[in-house]
Short mmCIF file of C-alpha atoms in Angstrom, two decimals:
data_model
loop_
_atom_site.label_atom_id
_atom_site.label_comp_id
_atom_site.label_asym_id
_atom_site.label_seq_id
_atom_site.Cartn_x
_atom_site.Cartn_y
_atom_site.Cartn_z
CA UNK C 680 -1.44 26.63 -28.29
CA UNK C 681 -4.47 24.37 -29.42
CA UNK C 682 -3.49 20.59 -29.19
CA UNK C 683 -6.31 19.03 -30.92
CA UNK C 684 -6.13 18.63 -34.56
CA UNK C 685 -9.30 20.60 -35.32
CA UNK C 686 -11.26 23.60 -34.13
CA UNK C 687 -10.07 27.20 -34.08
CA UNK C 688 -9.45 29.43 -31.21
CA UNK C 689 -12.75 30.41 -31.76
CA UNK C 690 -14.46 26.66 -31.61
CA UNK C 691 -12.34 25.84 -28.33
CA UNK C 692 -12.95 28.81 -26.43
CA UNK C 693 -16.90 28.47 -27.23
CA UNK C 694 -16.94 25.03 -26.37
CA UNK C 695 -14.78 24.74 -23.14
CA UNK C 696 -16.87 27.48 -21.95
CA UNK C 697 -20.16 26.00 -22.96
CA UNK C 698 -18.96 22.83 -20.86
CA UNK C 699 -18.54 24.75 -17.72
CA UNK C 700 -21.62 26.02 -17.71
CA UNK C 701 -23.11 22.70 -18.63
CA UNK C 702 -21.29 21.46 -15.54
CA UNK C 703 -22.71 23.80 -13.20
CA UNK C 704 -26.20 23.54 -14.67
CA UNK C 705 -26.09 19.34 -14.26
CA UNK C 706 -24.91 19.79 -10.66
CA UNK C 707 -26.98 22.50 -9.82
CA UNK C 708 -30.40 20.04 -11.41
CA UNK C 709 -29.05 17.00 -9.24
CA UNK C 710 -28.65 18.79 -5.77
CA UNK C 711 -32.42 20.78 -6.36
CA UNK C 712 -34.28 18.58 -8.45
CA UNK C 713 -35.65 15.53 -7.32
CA UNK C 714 -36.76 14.35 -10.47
CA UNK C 715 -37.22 10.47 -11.32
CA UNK C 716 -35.30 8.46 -8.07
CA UNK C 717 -34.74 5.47 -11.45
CA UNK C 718 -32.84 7.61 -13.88
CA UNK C 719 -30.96 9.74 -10.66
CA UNK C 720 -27.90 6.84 -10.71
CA UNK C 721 -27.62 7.56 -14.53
CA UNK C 722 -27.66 10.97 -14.41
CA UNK C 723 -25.09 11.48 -11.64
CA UNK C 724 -23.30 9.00 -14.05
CA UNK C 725 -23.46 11.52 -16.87
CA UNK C 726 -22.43 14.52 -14.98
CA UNK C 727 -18.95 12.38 -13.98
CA UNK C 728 -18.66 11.92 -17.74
CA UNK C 729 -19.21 15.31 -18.08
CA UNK C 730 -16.23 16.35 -16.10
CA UNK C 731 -14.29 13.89 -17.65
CA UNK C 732 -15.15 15.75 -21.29
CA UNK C 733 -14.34 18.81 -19.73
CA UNK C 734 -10.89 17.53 -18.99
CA UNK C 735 -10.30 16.50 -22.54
CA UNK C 736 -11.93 19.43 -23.94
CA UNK C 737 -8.98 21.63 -21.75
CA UNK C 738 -6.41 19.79 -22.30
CA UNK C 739 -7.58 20.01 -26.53
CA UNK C 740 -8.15 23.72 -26.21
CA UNK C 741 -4.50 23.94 -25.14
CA UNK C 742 -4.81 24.91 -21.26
CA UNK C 743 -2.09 24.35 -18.75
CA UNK C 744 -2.11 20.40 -17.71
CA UNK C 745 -2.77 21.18 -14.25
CA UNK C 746 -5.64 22.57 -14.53
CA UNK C 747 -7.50 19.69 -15.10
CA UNK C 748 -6.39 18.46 -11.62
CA UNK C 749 -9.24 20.52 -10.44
CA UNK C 750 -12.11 18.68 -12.07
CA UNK C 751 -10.88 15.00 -10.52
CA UNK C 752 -12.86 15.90 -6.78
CA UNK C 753 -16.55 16.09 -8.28
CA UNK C 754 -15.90 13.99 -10.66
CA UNK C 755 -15.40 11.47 -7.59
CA UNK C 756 -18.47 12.69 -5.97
CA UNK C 757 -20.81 12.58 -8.99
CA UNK C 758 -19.78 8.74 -9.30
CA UNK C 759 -19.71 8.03 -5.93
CA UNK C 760 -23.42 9.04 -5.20
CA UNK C 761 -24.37 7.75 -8.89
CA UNK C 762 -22.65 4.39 -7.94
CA UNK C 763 -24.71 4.52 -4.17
CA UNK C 764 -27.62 4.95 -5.60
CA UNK C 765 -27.31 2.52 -8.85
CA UNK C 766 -27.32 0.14 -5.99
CA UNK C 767 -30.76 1.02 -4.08
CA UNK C 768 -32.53 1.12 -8.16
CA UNK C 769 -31.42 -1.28 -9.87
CA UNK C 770 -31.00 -5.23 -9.87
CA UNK C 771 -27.48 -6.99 -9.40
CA UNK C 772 -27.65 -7.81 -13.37
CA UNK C 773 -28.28 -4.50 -14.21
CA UNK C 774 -25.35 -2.91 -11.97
CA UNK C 775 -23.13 -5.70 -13.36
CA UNK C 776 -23.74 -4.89 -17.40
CA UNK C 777 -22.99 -1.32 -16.68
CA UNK C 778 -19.88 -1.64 -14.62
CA UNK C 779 -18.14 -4.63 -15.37
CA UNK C 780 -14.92 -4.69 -17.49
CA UNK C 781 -15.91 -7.91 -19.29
CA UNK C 782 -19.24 -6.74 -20.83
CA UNK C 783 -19.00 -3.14 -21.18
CA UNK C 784 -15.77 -1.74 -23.70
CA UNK C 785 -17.23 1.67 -23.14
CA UNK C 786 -16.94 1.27 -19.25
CA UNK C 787 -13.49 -0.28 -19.48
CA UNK C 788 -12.04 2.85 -21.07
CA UNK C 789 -13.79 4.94 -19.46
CA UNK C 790 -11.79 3.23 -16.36
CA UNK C 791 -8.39 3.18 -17.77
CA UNK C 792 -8.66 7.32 -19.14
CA UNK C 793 -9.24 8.07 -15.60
CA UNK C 794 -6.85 5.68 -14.28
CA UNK C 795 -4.19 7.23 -16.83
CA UNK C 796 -4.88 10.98 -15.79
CA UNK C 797 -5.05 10.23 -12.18
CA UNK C 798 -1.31 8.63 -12.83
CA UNK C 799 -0.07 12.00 -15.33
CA UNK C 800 -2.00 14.36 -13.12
CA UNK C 801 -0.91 12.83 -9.86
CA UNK C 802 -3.93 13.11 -7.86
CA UNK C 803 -3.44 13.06 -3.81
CA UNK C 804 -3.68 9.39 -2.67
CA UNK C 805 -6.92 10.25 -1.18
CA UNK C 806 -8.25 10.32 -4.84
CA UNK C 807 -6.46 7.97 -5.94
CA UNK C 808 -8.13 5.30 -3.22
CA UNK C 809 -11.71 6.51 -4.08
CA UNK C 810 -11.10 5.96 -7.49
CA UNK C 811 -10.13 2.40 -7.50
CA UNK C 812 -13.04 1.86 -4.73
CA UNK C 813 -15.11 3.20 -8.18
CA UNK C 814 -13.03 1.47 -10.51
CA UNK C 815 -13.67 -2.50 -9.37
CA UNK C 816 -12.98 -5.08 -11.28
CA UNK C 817 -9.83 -5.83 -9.53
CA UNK C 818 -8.24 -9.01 -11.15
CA UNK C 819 -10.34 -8.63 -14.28
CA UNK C 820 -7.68 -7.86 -16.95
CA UNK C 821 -4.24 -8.18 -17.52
CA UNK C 822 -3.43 -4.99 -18.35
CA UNK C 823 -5.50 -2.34 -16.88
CA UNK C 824 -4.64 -4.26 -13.31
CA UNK C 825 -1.20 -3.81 -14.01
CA UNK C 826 -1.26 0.51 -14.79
CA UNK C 827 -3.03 0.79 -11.37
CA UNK C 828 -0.53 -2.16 -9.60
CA UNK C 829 1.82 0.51 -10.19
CA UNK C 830 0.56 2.89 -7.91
CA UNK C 831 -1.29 0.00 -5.75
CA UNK C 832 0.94 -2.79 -5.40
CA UNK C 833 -1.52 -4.86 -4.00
CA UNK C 834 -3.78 -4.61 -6.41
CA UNK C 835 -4.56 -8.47 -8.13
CA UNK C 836 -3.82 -8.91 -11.61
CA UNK C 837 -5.67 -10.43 -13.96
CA UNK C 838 -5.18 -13.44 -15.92
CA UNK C 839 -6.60 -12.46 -19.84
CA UNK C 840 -6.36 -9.41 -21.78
CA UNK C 841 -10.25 -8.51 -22.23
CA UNK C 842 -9.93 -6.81 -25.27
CA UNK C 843 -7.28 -7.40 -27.41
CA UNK C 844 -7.91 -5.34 -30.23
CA UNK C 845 -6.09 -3.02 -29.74
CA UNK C 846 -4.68 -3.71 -25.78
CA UNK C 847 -2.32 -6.37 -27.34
CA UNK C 848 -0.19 -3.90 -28.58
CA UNK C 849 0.07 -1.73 -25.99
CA UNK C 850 0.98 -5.31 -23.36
CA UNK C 851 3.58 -6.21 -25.92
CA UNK C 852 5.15 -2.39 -25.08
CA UNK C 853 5.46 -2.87 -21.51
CA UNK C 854 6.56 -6.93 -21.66
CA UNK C 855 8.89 -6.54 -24.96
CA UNK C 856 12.86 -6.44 -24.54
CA UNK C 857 13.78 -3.10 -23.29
CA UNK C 858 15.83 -2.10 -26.63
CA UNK C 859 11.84 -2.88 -28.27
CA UNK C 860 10.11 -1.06 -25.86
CA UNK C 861 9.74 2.63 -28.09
CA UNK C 862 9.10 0.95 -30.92
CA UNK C 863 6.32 -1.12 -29.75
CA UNK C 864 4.42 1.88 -27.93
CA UNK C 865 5.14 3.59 -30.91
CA UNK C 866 3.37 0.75 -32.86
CA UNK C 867 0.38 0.94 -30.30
CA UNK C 868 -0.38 4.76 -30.91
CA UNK C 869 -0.44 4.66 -34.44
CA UNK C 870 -2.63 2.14 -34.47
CA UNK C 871 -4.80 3.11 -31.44
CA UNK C 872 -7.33 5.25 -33.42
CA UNK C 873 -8.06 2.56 -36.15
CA UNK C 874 -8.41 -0.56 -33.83
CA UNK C 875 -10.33 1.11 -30.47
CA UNK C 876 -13.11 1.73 -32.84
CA UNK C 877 -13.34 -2.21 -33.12
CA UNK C 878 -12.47 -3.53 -29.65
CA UNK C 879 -15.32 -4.44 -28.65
CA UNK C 880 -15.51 -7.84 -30.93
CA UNK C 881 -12.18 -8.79 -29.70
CA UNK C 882 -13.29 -9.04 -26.42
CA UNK C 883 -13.19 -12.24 -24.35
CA UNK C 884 -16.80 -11.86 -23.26
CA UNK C 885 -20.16 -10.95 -24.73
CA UNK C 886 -21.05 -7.43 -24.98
CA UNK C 887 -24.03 -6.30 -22.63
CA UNK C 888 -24.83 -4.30 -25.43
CA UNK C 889 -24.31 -4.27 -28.76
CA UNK C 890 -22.67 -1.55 -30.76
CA UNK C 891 -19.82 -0.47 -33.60
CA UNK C 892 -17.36 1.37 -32.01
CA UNK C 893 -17.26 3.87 -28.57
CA UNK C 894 -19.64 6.22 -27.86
CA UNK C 895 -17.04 9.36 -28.44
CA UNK C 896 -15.60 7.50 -31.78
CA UNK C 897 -17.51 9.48 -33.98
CA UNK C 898 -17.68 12.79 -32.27
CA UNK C 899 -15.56 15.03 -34.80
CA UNK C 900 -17.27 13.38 -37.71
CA UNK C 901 -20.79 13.66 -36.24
CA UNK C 902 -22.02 17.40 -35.33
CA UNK C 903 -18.37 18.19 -35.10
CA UNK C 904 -20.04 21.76 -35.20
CA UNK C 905 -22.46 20.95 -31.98
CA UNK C 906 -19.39 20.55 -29.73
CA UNK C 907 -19.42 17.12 -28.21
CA UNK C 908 -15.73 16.47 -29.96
CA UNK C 909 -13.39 16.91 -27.32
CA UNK C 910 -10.07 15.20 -28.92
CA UNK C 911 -8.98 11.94 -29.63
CA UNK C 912 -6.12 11.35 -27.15
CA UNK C 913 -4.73 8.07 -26.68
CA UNK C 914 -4.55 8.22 -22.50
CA UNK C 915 -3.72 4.58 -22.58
CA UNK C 916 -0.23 5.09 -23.78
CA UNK C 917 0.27 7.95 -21.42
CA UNK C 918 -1.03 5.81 -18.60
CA UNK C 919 1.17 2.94 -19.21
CA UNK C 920 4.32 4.93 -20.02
CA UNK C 921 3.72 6.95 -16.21
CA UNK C 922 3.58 3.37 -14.68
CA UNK C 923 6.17 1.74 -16.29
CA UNK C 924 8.74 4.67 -17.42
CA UNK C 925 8.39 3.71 -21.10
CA UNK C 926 10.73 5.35 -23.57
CA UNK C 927 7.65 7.77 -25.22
CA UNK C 928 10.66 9.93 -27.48
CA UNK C 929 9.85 8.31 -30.56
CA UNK C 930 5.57 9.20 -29.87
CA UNK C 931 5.95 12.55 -29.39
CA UNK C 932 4.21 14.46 -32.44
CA UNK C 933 1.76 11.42 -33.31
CA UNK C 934 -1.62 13.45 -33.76
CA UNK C 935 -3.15 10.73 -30.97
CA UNK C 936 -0.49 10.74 -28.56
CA UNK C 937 -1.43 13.51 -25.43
CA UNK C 938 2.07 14.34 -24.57
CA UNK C 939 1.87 17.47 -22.46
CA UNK C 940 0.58 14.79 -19.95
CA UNK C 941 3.83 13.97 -19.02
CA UNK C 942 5.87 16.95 -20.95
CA UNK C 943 4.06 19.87 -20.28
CA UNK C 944 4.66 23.08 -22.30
CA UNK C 945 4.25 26.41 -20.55
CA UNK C 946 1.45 28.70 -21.75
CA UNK C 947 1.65 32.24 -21.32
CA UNK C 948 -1.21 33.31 -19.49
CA UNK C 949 -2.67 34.76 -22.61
CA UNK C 950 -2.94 31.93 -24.24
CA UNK C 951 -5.23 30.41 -22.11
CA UNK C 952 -8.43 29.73 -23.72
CA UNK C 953 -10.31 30.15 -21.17
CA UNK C 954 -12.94 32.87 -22.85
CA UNK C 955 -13.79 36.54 -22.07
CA UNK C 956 -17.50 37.69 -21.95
CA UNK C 957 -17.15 39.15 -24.64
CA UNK C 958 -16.21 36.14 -26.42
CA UNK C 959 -19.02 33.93 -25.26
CA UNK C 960 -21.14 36.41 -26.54
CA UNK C 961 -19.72 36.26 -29.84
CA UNK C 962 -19.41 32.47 -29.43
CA UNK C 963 -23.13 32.02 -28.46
CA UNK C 964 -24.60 34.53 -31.51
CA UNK C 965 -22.96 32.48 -34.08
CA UNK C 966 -24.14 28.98 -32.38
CA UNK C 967 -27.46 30.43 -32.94
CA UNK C 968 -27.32 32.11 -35.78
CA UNK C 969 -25.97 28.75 -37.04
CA UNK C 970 -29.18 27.09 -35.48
CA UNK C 971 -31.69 29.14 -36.69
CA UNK C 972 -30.09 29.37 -40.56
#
């Protein structure tokens, strides 16, 4: 069954197929090709992202949960040898605008969807180290340090809440009475969508760069057609209600809310959308039919 709200069978089978083979093509380019050693760090950095899509993209198309699971080890390594690297090309201002909390809103949720699927998914603690190694920040924020405290007790917890548009409403969840608890993550998720596209100005430091809204806010909207939509899932709420055992009963059915995280349904095996050759061919001849019209 397809979770996102848009795309047909049709659009999800195309597309989670197109991203696997985008997947293998990036990996195979960065182990072969030695290309420009200055843009290597960011393209590493884009091929983690691109597992990260792929993740989103299943879990839209209405795969089993634990697939996804699967994608979490080269994710690691792109980011690990994109991180090693980021250090040997560029300059400690430039490896601190692209990977600290404070200045970068698209690196901070970046951080907390993977932090929030490593929790659902419940990645071996091997995993789980390396990706707080890749993670950082420790201390930096209120919130985030909290989620991953839950799993890594010693983990230091910020002071502030970096971007409270629209964190604040997901902190008031976990710290509210425990009767207000449902309501308040309730209140976060419908209001997720609206206010993430605007985070960034409610943040307690200046933006390294400056833009609207996320990179993915628009993607749906934009080229919906080209494929880079993947789903709008609020992980954040999933991530917080793993760590903290919020009440999520009164989420469940909010068109943002990714509950087959933590409640998954069971697919029969043919409704995996995982496409036939067939398919892909049909897929790929309307993609350029499309392209060419």
């Amino acid at each position: 069954m397809i979770r996102a709200n848009r795309g047909d069978s049709a659009y999800w089978k195309g597309w989670v197929t197109y991203g696997e083979e985008s997947i293998c093509q990036a990996k195979m380019h960065a182990s072969t090709s030695p290309g420009d050693p200055s843009y290597e760090p960011q393209y590493l950095f884009t091929l983690m992202q691109k597992h990260l899509h792929q993740m989103l993209r299943l879990y839209s198309a209405g795969n089993a949960v634990a697939q996804m699971t699967a994608y979490f080890p080269a994710l690691l390594d792109a980011w690990d040898r994109s991180k090693r690297l980021g250090a040997e090309q560029w300059d400690e201002d430039e490896q601190y605008t692209r990977n600290a909390w404070r200045v970068n809103y698209d690196h901070y949720i970046v951080c907390f969807w993977l932090v929030g699927l490593a929790l659902a998914l419940e990645i071996p603690d091997q995993q789980w180290e390396q990706l707080l190694t890749l993670v950082g920040n420790e201390g930096e924020d209120r919130l985030l340090d909290r989620i991953i405290a839950s799993r890594s007790p010693q983990r230091r917890i910020g002071d502030v809440l970096l971007y409270p548009k629209p964190y604040a409403r997901l902190l008031k969840a976990i710290d509210d009475q425990p009767d207000q608890r449902a309501s308040a993550l309730l209140d976060f998720v419908r209001h997720w969508y609206g206010e993430v596209g605007a985070g960034a100005r409610s943040g307690v430091g200046k933006q390294a760069t400056a833009f609207k809204h996320p990179y993915w806010y628009r993607y749906g909207d934009e080229n919906f057609e080209g494929g880079a939509y993947f789903g709008r899932w609020c992980v954040e709420a999933v991530a917080a209600v793993k760590a903290f055992g919020l009440d999520d009963r009164l989420c469940l059915g909010q068109k943002h809310y990714p509950q087959a995280l933590l409640h998954p349904e069971t697919l029969p095996a043919q409704q995996s959308l995982e496409a036939k050759p067939e398919e892909r061919r049909g897929f790929w001849s309307r993609l350029f039919n499309r392209k060419s019209g």
